[in-house]
Short mmCIF file of C-alpha atoms and ligand atoms in Angstrom, two decimals:
data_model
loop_
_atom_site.label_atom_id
_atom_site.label_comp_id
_atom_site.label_asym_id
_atom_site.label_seq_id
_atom_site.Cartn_x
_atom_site.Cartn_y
_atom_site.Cartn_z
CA UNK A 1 -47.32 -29.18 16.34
CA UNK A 2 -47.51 -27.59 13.24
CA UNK A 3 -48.89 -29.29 10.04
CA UNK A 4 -45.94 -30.96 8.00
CA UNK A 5 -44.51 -28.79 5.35
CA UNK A 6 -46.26 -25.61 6.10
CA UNK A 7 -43.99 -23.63 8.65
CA UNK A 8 -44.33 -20.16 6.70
CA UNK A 9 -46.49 -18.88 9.52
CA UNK A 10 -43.66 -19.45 11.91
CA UNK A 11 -40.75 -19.36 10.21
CA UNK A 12 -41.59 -16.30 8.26
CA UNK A 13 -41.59 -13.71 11.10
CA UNK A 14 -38.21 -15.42 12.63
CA UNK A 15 -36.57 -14.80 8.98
CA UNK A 16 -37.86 -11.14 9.11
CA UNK A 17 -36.04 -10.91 12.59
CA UNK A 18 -32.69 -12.41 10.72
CA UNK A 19 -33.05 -10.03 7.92
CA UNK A 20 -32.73 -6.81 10.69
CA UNK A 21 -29.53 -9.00 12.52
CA UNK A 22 -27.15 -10.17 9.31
CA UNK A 23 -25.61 -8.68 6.55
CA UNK A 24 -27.12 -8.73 3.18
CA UNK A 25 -24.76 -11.15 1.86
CA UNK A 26 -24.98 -13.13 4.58
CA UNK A 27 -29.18 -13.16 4.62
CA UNK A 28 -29.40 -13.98 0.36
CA UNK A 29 -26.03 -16.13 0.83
CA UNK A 30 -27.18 -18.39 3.82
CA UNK A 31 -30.62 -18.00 5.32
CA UNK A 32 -32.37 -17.41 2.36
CA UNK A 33 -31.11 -21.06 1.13
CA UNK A 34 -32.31 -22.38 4.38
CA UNK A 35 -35.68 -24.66 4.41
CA UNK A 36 -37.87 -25.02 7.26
CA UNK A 37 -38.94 -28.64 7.29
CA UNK A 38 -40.01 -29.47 11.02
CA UNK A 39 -41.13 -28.70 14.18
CA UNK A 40 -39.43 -30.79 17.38
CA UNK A 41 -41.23 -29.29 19.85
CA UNK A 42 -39.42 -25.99 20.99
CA UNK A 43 -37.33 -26.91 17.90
CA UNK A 44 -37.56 -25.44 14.26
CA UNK A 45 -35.71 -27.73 11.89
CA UNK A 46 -33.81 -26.18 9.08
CA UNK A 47 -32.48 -27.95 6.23
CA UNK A 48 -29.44 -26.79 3.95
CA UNK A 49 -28.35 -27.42 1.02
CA UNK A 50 -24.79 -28.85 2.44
CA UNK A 51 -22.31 -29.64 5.45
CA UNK A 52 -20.40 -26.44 4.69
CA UNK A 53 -23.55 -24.09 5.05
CA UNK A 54 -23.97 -25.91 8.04
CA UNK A 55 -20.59 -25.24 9.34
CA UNK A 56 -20.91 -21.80 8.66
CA UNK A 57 -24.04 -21.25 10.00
CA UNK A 58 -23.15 -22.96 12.81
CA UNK A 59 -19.76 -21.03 13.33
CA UNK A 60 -20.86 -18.02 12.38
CA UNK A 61 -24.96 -16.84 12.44
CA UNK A 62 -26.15 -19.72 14.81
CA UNK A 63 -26.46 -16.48 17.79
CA UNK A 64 -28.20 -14.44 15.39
CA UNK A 65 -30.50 -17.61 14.45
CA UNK A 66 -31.52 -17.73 18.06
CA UNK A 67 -31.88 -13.74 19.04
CA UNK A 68 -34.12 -14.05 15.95
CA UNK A 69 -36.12 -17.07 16.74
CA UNK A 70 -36.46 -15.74 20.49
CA UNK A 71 -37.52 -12.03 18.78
CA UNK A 72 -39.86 -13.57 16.89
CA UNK A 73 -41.83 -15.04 19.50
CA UNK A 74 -43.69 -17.97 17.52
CA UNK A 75 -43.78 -19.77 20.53
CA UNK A 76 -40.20 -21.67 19.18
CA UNK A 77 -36.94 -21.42 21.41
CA UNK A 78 -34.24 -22.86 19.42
CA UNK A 79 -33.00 -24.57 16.17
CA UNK A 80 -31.10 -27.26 14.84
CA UNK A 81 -29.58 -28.23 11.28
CA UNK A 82 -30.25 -31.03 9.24
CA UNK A 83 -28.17 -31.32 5.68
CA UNK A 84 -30.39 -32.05 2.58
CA UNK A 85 -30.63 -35.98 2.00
CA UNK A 86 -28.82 -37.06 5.32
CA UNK A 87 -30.59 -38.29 8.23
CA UNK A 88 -30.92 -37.46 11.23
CA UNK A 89 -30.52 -33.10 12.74
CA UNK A 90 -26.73 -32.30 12.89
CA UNK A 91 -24.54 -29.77 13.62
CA UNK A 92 -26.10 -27.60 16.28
CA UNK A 93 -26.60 -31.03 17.89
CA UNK A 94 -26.70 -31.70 21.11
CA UNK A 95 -29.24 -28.70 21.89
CA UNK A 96 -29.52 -29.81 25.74
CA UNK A 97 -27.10 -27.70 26.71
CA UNK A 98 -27.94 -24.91 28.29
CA UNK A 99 -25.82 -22.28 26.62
CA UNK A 100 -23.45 -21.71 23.72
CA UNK A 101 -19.62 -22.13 24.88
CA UNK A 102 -17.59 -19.35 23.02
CA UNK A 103 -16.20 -19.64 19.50
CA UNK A 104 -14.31 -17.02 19.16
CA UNK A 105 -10.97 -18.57 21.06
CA UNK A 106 -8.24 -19.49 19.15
CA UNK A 107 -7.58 -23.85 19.99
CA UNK A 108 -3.62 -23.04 19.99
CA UNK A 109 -3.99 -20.91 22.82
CA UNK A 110 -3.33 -23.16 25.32
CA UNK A 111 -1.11 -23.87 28.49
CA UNK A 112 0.97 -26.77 26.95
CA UNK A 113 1.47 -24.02 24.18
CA UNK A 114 2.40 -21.45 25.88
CA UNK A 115 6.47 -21.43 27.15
CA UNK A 116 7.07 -20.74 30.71
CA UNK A 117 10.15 -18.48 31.65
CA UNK A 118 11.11 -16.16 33.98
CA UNK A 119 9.49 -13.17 32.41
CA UNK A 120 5.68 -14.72 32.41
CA UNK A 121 6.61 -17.70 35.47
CA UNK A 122 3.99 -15.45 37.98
CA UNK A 123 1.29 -14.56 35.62
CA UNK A 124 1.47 -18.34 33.81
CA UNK A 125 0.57 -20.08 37.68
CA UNK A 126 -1.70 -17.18 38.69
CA UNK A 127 -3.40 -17.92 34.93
CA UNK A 128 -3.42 -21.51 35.59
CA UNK A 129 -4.76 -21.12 39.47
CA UNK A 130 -7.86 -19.44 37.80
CA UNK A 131 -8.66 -21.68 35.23
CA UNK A 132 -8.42 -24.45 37.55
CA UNK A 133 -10.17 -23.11 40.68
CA UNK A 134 -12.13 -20.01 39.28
CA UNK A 135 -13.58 -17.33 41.56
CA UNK A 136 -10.64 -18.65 44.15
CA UNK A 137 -7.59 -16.17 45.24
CA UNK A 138 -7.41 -14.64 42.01
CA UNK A 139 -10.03 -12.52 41.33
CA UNK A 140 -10.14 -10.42 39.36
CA UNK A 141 -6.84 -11.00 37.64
CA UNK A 142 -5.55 -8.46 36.12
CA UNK A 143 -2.53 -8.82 33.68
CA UNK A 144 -0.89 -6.38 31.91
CA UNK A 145 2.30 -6.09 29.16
CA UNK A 146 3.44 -4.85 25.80
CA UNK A 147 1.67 -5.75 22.53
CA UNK A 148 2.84 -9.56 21.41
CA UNK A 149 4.06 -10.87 24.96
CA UNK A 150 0.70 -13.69 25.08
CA UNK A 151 -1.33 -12.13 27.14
CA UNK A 152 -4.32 -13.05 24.61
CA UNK A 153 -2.84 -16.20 24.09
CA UNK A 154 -2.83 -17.13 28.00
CA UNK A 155 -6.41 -15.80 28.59
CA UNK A 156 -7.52 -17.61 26.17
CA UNK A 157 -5.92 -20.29 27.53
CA UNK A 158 -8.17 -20.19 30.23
CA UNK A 159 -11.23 -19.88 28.44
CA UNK A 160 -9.79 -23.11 26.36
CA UNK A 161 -9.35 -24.77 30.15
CA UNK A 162 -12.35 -24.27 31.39
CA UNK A 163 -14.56 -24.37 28.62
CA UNK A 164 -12.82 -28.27 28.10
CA UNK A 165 -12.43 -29.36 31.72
CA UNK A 166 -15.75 -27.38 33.27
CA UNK A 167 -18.28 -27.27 30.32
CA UNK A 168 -20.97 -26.70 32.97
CA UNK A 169 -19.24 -23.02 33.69
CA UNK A 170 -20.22 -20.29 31.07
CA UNK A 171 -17.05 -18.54 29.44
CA UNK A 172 -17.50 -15.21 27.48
CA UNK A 173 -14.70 -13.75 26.11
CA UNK A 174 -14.52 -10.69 24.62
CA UNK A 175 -12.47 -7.87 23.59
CA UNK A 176 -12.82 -4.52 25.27
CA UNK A 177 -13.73 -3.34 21.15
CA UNK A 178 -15.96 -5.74 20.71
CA UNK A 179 -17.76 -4.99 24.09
CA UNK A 180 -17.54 -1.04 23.25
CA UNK A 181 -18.84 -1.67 19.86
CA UNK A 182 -22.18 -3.41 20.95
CA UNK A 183 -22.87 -1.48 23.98
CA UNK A 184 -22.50 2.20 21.65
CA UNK A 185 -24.74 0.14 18.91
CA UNK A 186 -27.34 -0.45 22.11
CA UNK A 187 -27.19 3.27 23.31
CA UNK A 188 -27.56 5.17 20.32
CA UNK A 189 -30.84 3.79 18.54
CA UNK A 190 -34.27 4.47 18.85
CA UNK A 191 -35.59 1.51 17.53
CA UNK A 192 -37.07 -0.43 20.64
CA UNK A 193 -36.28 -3.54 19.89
CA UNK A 194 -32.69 -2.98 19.26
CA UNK A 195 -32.82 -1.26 22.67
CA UNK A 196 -34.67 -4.75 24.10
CA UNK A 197 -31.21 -6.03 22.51
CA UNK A 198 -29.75 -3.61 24.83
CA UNK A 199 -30.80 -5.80 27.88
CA UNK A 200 -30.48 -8.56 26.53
CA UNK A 201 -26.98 -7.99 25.76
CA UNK A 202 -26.53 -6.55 29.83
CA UNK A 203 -27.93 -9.70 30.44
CA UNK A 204 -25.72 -11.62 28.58
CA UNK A 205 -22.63 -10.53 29.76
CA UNK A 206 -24.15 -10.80 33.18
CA UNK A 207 -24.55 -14.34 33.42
CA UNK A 208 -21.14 -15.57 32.58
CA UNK A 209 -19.56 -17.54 35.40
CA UNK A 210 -15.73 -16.32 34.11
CA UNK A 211 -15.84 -13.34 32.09
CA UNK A 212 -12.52 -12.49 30.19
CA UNK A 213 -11.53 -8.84 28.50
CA UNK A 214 -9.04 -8.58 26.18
CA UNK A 215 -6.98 -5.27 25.92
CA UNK A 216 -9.36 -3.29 28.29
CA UNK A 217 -7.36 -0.66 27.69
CA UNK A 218 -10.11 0.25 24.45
CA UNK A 219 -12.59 1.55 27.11
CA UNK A 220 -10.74 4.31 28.14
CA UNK A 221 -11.93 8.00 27.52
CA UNK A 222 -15.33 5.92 26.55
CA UNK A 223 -17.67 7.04 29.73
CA UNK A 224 -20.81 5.25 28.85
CA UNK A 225 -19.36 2.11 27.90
CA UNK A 226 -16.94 2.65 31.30
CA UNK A 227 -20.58 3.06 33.35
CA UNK A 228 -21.83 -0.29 31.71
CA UNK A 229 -18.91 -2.42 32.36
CA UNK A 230 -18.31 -1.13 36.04
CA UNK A 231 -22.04 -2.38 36.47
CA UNK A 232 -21.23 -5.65 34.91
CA UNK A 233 -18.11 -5.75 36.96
CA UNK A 234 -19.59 -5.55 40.28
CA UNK A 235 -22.46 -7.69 39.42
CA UNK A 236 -20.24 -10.62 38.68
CA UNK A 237 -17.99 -9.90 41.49
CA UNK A 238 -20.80 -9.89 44.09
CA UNK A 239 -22.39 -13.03 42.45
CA UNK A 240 -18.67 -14.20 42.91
CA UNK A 241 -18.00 -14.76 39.26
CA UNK A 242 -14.33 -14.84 37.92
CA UNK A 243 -13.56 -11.79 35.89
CA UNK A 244 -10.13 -11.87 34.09
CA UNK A 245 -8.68 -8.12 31.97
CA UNK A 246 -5.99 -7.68 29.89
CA UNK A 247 -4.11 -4.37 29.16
CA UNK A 248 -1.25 -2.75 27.92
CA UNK A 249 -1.06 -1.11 30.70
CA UNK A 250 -1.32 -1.43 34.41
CA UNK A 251 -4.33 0.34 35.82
CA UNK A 252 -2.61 3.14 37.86
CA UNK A 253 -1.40 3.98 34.00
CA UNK A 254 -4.76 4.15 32.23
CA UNK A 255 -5.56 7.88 33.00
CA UNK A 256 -8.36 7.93 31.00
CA UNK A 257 -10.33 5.52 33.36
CA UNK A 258 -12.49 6.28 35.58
CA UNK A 259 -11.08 6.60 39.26
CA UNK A 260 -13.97 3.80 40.74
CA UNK A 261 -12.91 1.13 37.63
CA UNK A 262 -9.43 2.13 38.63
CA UNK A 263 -9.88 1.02 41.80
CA UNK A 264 -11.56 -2.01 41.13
CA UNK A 265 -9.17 -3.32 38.99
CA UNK A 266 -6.55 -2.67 41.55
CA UNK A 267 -8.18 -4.34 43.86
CA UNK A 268 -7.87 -7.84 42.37
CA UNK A 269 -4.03 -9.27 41.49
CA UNK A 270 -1.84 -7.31 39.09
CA UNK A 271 0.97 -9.52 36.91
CA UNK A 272 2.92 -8.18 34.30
CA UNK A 273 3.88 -9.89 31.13
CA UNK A 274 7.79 -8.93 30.39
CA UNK A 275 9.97 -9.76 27.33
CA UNK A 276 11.67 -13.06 27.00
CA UNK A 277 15.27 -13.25 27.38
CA UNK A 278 17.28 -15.43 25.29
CA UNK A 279 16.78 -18.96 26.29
CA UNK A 280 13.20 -18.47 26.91
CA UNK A 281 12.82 -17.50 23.27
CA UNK A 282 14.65 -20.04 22.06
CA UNK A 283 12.27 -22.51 23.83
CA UNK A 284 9.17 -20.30 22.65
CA UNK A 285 10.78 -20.84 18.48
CA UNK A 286 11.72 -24.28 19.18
CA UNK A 287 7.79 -24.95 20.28
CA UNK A 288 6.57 -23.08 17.30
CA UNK A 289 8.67 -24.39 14.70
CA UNK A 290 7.30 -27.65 16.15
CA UNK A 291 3.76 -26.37 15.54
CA UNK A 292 4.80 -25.94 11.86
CA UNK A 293 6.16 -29.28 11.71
CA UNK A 294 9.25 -28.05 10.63
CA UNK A 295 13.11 -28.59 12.00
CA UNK A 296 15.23 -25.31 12.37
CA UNK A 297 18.69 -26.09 12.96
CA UNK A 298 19.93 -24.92 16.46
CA UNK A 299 22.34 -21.85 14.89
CA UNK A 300 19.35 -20.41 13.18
CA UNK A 301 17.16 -20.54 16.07
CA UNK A 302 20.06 -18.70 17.73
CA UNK A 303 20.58 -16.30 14.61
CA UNK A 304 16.68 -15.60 15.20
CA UNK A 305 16.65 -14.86 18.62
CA UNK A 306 19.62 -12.93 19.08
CA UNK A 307 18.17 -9.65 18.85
CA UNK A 308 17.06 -9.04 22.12
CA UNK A 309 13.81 -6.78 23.23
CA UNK A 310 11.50 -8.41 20.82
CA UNK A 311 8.00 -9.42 21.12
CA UNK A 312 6.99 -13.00 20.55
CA UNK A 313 4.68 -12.17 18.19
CA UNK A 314 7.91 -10.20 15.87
CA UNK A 315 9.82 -13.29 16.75
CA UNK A 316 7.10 -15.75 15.46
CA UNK A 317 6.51 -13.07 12.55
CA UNK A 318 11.01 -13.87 11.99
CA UNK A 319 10.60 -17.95 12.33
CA UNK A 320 7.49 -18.10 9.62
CA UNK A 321 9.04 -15.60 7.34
CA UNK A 322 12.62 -17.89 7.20
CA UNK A 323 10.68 -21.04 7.04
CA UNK A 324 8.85 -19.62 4.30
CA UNK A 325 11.92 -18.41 2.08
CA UNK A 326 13.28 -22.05 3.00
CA UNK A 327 10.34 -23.59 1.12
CA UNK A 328 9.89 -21.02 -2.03
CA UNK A 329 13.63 -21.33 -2.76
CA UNK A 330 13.85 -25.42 -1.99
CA UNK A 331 16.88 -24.50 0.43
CA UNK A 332 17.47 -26.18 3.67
CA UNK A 333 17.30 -23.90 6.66
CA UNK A 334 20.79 -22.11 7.25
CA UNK A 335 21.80 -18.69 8.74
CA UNK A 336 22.36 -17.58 5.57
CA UNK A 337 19.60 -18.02 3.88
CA UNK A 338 17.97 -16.47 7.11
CA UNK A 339 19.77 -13.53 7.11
CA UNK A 340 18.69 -12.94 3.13
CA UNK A 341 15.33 -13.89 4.34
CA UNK A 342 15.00 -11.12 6.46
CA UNK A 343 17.57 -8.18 5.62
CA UNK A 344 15.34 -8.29 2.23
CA UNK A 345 12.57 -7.66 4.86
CA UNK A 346 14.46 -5.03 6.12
CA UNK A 347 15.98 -3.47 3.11
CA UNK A 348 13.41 -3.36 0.92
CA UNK A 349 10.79 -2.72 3.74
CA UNK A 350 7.33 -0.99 1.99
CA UNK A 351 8.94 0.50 -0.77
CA UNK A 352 8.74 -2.24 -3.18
CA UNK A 353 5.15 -2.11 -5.15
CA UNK A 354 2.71 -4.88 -4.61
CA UNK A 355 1.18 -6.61 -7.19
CA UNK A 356 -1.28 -8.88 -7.79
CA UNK A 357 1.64 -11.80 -8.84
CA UNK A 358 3.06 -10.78 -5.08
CA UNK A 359 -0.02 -11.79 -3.24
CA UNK A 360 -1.12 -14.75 -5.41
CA UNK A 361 2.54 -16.18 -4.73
CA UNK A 362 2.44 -15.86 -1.12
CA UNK A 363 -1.07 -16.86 -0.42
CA UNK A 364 -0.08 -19.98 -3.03
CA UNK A 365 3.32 -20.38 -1.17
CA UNK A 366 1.87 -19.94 2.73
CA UNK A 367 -0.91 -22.74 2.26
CA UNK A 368 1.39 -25.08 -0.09
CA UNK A 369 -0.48 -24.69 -3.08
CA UNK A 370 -0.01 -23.87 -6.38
CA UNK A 371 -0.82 -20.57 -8.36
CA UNK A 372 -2.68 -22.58 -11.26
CA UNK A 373 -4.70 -24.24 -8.12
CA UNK A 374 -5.57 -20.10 -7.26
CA UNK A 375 -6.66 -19.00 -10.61
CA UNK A 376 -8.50 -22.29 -11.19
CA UNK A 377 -11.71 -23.78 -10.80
CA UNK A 378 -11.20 -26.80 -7.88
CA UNK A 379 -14.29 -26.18 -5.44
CA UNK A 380 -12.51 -28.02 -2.79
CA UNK A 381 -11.88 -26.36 0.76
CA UNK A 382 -8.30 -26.39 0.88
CA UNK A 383 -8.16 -23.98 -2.44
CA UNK A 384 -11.32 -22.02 -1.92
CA UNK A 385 -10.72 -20.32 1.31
CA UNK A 386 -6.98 -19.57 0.32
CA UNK A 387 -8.59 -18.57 -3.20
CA UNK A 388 -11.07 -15.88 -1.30
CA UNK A 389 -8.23 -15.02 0.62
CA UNK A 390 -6.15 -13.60 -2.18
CA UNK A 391 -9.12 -11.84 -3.19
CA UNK A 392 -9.70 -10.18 0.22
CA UNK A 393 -5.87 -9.48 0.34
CA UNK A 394 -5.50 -8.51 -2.94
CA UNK A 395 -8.86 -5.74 -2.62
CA UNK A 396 -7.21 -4.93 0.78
CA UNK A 397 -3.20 -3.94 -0.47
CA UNK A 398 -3.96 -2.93 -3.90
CA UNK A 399 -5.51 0.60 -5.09
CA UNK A 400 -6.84 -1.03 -8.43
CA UNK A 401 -10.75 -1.00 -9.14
CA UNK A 402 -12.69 -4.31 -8.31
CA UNK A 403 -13.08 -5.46 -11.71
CA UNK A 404 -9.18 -5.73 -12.41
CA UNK A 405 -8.44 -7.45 -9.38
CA UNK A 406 -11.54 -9.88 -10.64
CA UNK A 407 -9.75 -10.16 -13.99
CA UNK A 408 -6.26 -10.77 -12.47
CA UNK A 409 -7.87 -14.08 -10.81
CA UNK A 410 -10.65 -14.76 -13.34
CA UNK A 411 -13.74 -14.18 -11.07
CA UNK A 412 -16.19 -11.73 -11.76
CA UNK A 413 -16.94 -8.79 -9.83
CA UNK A 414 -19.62 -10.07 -7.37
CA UNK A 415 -17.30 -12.87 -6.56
CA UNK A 416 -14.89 -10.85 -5.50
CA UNK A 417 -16.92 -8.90 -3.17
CA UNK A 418 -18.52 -12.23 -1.89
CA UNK A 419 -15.10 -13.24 -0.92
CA UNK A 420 -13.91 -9.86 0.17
CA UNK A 421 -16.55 -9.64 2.70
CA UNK A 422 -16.50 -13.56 3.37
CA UNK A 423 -12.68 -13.30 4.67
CA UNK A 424 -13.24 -9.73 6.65
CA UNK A 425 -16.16 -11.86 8.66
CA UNK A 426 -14.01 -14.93 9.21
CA UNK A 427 -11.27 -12.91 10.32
CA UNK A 428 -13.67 -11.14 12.79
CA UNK A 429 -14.89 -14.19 14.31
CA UNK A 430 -12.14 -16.64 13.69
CA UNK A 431 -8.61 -15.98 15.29
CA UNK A 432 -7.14 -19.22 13.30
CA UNK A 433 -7.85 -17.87 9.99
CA UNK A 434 -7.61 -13.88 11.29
CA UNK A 435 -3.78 -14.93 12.12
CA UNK A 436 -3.20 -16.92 8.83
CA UNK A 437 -4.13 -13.55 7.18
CA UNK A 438 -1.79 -11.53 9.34
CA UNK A 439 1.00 -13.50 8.96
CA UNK A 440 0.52 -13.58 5.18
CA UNK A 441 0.04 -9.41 4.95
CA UNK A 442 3.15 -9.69 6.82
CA UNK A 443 5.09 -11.82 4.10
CA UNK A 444 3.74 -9.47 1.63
CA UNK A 445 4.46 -6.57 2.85
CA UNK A 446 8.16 -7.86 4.18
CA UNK A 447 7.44 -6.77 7.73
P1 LIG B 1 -0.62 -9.98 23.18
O1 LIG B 1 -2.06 -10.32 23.38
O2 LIG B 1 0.11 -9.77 24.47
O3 LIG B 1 -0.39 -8.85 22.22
P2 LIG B 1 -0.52 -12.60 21.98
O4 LIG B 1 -1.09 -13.41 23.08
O5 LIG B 1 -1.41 -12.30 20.84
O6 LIG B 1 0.11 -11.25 22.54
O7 LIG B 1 0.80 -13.33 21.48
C1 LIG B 1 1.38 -13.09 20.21
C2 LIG B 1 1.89 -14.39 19.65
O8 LIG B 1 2.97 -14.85 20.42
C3 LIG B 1 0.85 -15.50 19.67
O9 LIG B 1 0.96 -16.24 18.50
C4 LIG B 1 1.24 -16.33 20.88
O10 LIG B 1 0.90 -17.70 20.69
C5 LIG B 1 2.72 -16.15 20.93
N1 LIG B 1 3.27 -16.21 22.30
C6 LIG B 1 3.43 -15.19 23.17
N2 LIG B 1 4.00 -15.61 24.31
C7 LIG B 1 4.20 -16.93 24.17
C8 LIG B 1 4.77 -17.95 25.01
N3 LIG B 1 5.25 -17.67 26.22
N4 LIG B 1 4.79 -19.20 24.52
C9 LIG B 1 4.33 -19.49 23.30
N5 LIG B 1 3.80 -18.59 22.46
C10 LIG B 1 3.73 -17.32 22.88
MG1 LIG B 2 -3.75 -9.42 22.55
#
């Protein structure tokens, strides 16, 4: 055990591991403020400043905190979090267990969420068979369907199952972009410890008990990345792992893949994912405006899901943008103040200039806050994320320099980038807040 308050010698080396893994901001924002102020035997202790580094570290760097500490190789396996003047290690507590469960998956992605009808009736059982008896009759499942049917939202649902019900199974999810985007990282560097990543990484994805792909359809006309995942494919199969895919497209239709993955994926259980019809997306707007809290009057849920061939995501996209209108003019829900709601959508559709007033009002409006609350100075959470927010949306839609959009919301310049990057990592590894974003770009810009 080390002597007390001197941990430099081994907490210096696993800091120069972190700077090589985060961001800059992320290194002089977060680990820089961290404190090393035990050892618990293979435990380093780290103190921060408050609950919401921890949080964040937690959510967000607590991976790279371990690849470092295990790079690093000062005879220390793992860390936990203790906030400055509480007692007693939190956050990353209980460090028994024997791997990190996923935190990427959105919580509303589950099966009570998700509406059964008779375009998703198959796929929604064969979903639910595999989450509740994994590596049984469906494996691999396959599932395939146009952009916005829930085919995210039921795998995840799965990962959410299991992860809940079977904590002792290891979930990974991933998207096929995500997966792509480390495995090219891997292959094209020199540096050898980035290629010990490399294996790492193989090994990783290699000892997941259900491994879950989102939109596979990203690997295509990628060979390398093709290679790696057939390998990881036929590992987990033959260890008799589950191993659930999603696509656009069913496999026979994804020229661009290699014959063998073809095959493979064909040999497990295709579903398809079609459109709702009417009543189906009536109970689908019905659930969500329930997930909003909100009542919508039968005759507008009708008026909303008349048009028929849409995607539940458009029809979500409808039902938020109506409710919204609802609550910035302080009118009760009818079908005419739907049908201004969203032929202004239509009408006016891109052409109408952003501004900065445009964002700050709907970023105010979508998180029931007010514009003075924006501009202001509260530190509390509920008006700082929406706060950064605006900034990130506002350096995202608008083509003026930095230091005006800092001026428009009284922040200087290095705030605005803190928040700008802040909000593009959330949104990377946070589908709550990634969606929030969405749906507010999409109120902006009147889609
Ligand atoms: P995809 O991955 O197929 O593009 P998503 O799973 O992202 O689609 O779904 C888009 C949105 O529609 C999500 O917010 C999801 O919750 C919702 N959704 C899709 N199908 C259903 C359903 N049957 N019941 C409830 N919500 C659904
Ligand atoms: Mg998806």
């Amino acid at each position: 055990m080390a002597e007390k308050g001197n941990f430099d010698f081994i907490y210096n080396p696993i800091l120069e591991k972190m700077r090589e893994l985060v961001t800059p901001i992320n290194y002089s924002t977060y680990i820089e403020k961290l404190v090393p102020v035990d050892i618990d035997g293979r435990f380093i202790i780290l103190e921060t400043p408050t609950e919401l580094f921890a949080k964040y570290i937690t959510g967000v760097l607590a991976d790279k905190m371990r690849e470092a500490i295990i790079k690093a190789d000062v005879g220390i396996s793992d860390f936990r979090l203790v906030v400055e003047g509480s007692e007693g290690y939190s956050y990353n507590a209980p460090t028994e267990e024997k791997f990190e469960q996923p935190s990427n998956l959105n919580p509303k992605y589950t099966f009570e969420n998700f509406v059964v009808g008779k375009n998703n009736d198959f796929v929604y059982a064969a979903a639910l068979s595999v989450a509740e008896d994994p590596a049984g009759i469906y494996n691999p499942l396959f599932i395939y369907g146009g952009t916005g049917l829930g085919k995210t939202h039921l795998i995840q649902a799965i990962a959410n199952k299991i992860v809940t019900e079977k904590p002792d199974l290891k979930v990974i999810y991933v998207t096929s972009e995500q997966f792509t985007n480390e495995i090219i990282d891997n292959m094209f560097t020199r540096k050898p410890d980035v290629r010990d990543k490399g294996s790492r990484l193989r090994q990783y994805y290699r000892s997941a008990d259900i491994l879950i792909v989102d939109d596979i359809q990203f690997i295509k006309n990628k060979k390398a990345v093709q290679e790696e995942f057939f390998h990881t494919f036929n590992e987990l199969v033959a260890k008799g792992k589950q191993i659930v895919i999603s696509s656009d497209q069913p496999p026979k239709d994804l020229p661009d893949l290699e014959e063998r993955l073809r095959t493979r994926f064909s040999g497990g259980l295709l579903f398809d994912i079609l459109p709702p019809n009417f009543e189906t997306k009536i109970a689908i707007l019905k659930k969500k405006a329930l997930e909003k809290k909100c009542i919508v009057p039968d005759e507008v849920l009708n008026f909303l899901a008349q048009d028929s061939g849409d995607d539940v995501r458009t029809l979500e996209g409808r039902l938020a943008k109506v409710i919204f209108a609802s609550k910035l003019h302080e009118e009760p829900l009818s079908i005419a103040l739907a049908r201004n709601a969203l032929s202004e959508a239509i009408s006016e559709g891109g052409k109408e200039e952003i501004t900065p007033a445009n964002i700050i009002g709907a970023v105010a409006g979508y998180f029931h806050i007010t514009k003075n609350d924006i501009l202001g100075k509260s530190k509390k959470k509920e008006i700082v994320l929406p706060r950064q927010i605006c900034c990130y949306l506002m350096c995202e839609l608008l083509t003026i320099p930095l230091d005006s959009t800092g001026k428009e919301l009284g922040r200087d310049h290095t705030t605005i980038i803190y928040s700008r990057n802040k909000i593009s990592e959330l949104c990377r590894v946070n589908d709550k807040i990634a969606k929030d974003v969405d749906d507010i770009k999409n109120i902006i810009l009147k889609k």
